[in-house]
Coordinates of C-alpha atoms in Angstrom, one line a residue:
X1 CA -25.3 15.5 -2.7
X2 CA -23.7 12.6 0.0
X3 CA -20.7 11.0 -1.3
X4 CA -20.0 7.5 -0.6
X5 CA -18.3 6.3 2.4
X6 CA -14.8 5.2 1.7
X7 CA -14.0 2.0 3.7
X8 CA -10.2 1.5 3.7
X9 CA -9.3 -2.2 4.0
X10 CA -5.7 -3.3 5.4
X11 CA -4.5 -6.5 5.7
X12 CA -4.1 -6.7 9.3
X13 CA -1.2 -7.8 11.4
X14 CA -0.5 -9.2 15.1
X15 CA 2.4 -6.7 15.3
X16 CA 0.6 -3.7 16.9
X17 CA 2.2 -1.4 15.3
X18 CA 0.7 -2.7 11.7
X19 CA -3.1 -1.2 13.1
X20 CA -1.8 2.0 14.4
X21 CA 0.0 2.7 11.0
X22 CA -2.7 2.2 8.8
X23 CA -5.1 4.6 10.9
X24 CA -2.5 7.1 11.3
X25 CA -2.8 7.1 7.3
X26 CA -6.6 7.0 7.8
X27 CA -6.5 10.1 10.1
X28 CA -4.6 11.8 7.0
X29 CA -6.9 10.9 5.1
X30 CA -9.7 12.8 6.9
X31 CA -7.5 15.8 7.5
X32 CA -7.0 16.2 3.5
X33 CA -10.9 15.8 3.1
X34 CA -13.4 16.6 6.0
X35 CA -16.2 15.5 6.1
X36 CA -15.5 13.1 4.2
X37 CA -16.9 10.0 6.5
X38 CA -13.3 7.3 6.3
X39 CA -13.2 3.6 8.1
X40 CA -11.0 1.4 8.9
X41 CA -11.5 -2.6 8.3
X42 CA -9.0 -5.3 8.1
X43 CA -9.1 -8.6 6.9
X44 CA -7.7 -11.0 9.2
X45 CA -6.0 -10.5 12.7
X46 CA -7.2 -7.1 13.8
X47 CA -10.7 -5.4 14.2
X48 CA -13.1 -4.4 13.0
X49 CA -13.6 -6.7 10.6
X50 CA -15.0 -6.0 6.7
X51 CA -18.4 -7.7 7.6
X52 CA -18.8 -5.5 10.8
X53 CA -18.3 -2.5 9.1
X54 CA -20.5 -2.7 6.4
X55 CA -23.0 -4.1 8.6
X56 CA -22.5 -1.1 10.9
X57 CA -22.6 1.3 8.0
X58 CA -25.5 -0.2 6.6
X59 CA -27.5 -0.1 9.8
X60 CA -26.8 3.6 10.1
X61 CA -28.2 3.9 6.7
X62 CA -25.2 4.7 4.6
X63 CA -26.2 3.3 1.3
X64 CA -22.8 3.5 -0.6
X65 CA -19.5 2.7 0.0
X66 CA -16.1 2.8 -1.8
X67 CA -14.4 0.0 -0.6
X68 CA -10.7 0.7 -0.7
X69 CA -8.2 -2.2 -1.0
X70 CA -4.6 -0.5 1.2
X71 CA -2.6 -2.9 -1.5
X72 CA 0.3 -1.8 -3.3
X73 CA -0.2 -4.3 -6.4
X74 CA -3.0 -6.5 -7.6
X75 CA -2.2 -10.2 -6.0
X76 CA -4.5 -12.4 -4.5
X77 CA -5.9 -10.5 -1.7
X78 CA -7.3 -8.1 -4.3
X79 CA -8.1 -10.6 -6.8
X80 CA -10.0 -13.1 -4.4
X81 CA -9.8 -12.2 -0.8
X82 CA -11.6 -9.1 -1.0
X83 CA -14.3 -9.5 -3.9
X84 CA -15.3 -12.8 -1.8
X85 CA -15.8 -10.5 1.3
X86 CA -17.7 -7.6 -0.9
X87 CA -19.4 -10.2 -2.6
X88 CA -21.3 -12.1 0.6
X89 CA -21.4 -8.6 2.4
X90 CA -24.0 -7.0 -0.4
X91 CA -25.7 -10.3 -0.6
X92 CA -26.2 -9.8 3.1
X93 CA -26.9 -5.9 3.0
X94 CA -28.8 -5.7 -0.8
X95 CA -29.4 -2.1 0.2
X96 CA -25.7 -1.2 0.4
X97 CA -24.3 -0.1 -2.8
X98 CA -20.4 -1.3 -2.3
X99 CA -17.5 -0.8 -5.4
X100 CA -14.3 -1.6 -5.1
X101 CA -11.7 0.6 -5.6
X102 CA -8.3 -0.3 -7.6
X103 CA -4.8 -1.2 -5.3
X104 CA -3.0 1.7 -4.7
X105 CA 0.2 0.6 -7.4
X106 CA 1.9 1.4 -9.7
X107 CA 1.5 5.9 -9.0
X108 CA 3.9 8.4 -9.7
X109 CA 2.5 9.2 -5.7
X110 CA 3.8 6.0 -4.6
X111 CA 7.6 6.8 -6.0
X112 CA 6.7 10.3 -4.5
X113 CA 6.2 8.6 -1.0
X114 CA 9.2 6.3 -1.6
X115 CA 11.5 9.1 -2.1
X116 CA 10.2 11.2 0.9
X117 CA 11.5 8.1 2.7
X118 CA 14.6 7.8 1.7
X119 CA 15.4 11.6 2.3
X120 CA 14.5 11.4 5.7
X121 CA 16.8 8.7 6.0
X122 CA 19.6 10.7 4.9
X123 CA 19.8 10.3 0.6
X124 CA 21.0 13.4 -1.0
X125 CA 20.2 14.4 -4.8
X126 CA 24.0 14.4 -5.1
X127 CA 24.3 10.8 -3.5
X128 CA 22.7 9.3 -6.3
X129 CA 25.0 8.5 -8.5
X130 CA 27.2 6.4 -6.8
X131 CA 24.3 5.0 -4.5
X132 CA 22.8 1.6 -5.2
X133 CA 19.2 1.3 -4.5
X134 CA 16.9 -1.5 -3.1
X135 CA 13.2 -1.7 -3.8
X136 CA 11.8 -4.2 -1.0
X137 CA 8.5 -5.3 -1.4
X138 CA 6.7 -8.3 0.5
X139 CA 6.9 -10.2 -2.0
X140 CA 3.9 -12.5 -4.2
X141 CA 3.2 -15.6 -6.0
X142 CA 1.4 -13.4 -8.8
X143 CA 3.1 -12.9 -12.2
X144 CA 1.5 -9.4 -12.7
X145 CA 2.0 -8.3 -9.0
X146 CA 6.2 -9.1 -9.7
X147 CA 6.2 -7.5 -13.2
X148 CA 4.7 -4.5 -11.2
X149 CA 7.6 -4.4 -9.2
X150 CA 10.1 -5.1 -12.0
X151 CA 8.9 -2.3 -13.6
X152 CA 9.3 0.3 -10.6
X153 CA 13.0 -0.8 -10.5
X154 CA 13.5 -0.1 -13.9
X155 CA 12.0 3.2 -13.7
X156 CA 13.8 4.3 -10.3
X157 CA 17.2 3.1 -12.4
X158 CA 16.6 6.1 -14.6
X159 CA 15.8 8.9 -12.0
X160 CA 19.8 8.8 -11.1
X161 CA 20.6 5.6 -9.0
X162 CA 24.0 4.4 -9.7
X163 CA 21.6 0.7 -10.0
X164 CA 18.3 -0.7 -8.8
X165 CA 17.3 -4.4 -7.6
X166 CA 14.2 -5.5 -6.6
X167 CA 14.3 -7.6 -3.5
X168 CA 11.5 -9.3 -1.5
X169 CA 10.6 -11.1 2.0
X170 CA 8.4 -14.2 0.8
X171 CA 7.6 -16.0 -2.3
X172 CA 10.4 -14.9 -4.5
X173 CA 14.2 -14.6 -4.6
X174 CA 16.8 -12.4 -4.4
X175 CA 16.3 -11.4 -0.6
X176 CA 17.1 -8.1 0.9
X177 CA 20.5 -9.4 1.8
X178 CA 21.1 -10.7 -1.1
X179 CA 20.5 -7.7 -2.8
X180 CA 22.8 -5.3 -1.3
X181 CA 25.5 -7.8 -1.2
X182 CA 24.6 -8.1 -5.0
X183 CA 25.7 -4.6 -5.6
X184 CA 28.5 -4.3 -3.4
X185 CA 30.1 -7.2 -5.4
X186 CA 29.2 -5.0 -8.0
X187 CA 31.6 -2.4 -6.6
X188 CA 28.6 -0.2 -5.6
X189 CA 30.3 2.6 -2.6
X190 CA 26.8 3.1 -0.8
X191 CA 23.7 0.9 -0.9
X192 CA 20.4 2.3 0.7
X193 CA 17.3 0.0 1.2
X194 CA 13.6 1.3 0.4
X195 CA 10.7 -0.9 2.1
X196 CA 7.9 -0.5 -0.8
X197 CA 5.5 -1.8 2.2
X198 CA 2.8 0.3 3.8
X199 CA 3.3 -0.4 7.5
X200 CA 5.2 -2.5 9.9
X201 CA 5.1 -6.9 10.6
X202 CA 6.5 -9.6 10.0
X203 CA 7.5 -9.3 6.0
X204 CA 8.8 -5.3 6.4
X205 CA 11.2 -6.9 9.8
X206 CA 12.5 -9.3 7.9
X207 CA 13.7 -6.5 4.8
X208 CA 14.8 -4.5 8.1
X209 CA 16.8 -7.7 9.6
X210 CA 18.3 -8.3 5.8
X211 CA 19.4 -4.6 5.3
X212 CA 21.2 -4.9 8.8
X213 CA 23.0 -8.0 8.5
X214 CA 23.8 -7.2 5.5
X215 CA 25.3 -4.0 5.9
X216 CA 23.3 -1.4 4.2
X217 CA 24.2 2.2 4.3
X218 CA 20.7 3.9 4.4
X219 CA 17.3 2.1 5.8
X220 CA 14.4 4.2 4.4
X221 CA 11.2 3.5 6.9
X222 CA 7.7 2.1 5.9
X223 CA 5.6 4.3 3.4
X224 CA 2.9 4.7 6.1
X225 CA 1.3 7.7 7.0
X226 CA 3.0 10.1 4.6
X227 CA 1.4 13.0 2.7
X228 CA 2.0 11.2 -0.7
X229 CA -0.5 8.4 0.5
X230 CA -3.3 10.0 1.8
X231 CA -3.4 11.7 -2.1
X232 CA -3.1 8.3 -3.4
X233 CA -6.0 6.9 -1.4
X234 CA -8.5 9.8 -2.0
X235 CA -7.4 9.8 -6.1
X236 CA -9.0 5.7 -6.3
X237 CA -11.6 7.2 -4.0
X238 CA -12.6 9.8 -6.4
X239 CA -12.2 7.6 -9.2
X240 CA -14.6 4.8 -7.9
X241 CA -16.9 7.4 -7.1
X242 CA -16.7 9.1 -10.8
X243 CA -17.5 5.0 -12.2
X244 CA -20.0 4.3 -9.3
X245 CA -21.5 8.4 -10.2
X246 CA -22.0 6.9 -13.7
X247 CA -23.5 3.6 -13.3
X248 CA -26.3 4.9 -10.9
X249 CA -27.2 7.8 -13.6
X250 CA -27.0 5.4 -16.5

């Protein structure tokens, strides 16, 4: 029995080091499953683009695909962008059987991955209680993809941090700045910053550039590439492929 291929779809960035993070987590990926065929597409800015690969794929004679949003919440790239791509691709390719997986978050994983972070960047078990944590996220115009956020906060509040605020680099206020100067007034002694972002540009530098003007004590780096992450994308895999297993036997 094949399984599908499972095309991973990034955003895509100008800042070069947006590309190389997202097939370093690709590369994972393949290492926590061979033979388990994994591409790379991206939507805008970067190649190869979503069209190309599926056209590629379909040319080779691959006749399913999971198509893998590398979203942390359901917003409008996941909502619109990427349905209207799927959506001209298979009437373009009929032959090519494409589902769409779900975004990544909300996943225990993700918090997993978040933590991992924030020890390498030097947070204790012990430092918890009188360290003030903030989750920065890009940022949305959704409802649903802010209540998402919201809601990790309030969960990380009760796994020991002193206090939690969400913060975020568009759309939305309080900025990372703002944020950690929040909880200083607060009388907070040490404030680390989490990026909830997947890999570097222009949104994760400007939580970066907050957290440093600011003052933050502890700057947790992207969630990348880590172990956590490469689970997380080969769970929706397996659970598109479960739903896609089902509809072709019904």
């Amino acid at each position: 029995m094949t399984h599908p291929t499972l095309l991973v779809i990034a955003h895509g960035s100008r800042d070069p080091r947006h590309a190389a993070t997202v097939h370093a987590l690709t590369e994972r990926v393949r290492a926590e499953r061979p033979g388990l065929r994994v591409e790379t597409a991206f939507l805008e800015f970067n190649a190869p683009s979503v069209p190309r690969v599926l056209e590629r794929l379909a040319a080779e004679g691959e006749d399913e695909v999971v198509a893998l949003p590398l979203l942390l919440t359901r917003a409008f790239h996941a909502k619109t962008d990427i349905p209207s791509v799927l959506r001209e691709a298979r009437a373009r390719l009929p032959r090519l059987h494409v589902r769409q997986a779900d975004v990544l978050g909300p996943s225990p994983l993700l918090n997993a991955a978040l933590g991992r972070r924030l020890r390498e960047a030097g947070v204790r078990p012990g430092d918890l209680p009188r360290t003030g944590l903030v989750l920065a996220s890009a940022g949305s115009s959704d409802p649903e993809a802010i209540a998402v956020i919201a809601e990790i906060a309030r969960e990380l509040r009760h796994t020991g941090w002193c206090a939690v605020r969400p913060a975020f680099a568009s759309a939305l206020l309080p900025r990372t700045e703002d944020a950690v100067r929040a909880l200083r007034a607060e009388g907070v002694d040490r404030v680390a910053v989490a990026p909830y972002v997947i890999a570097p540009g222009r949104l994760p530098d400007r939580i970066v550039a907050g957290a440093e003007a600011a003052g933050a004590d502890l700057l947790a780096d992207v969630l990348g590439p880590a172990p956590e992450m490469a689970r997380l994308l080969l769970d929706r895999y397996d659970e598109t492929r479960v739903t896609v297993g089902a509809s072709l036997s019904a």
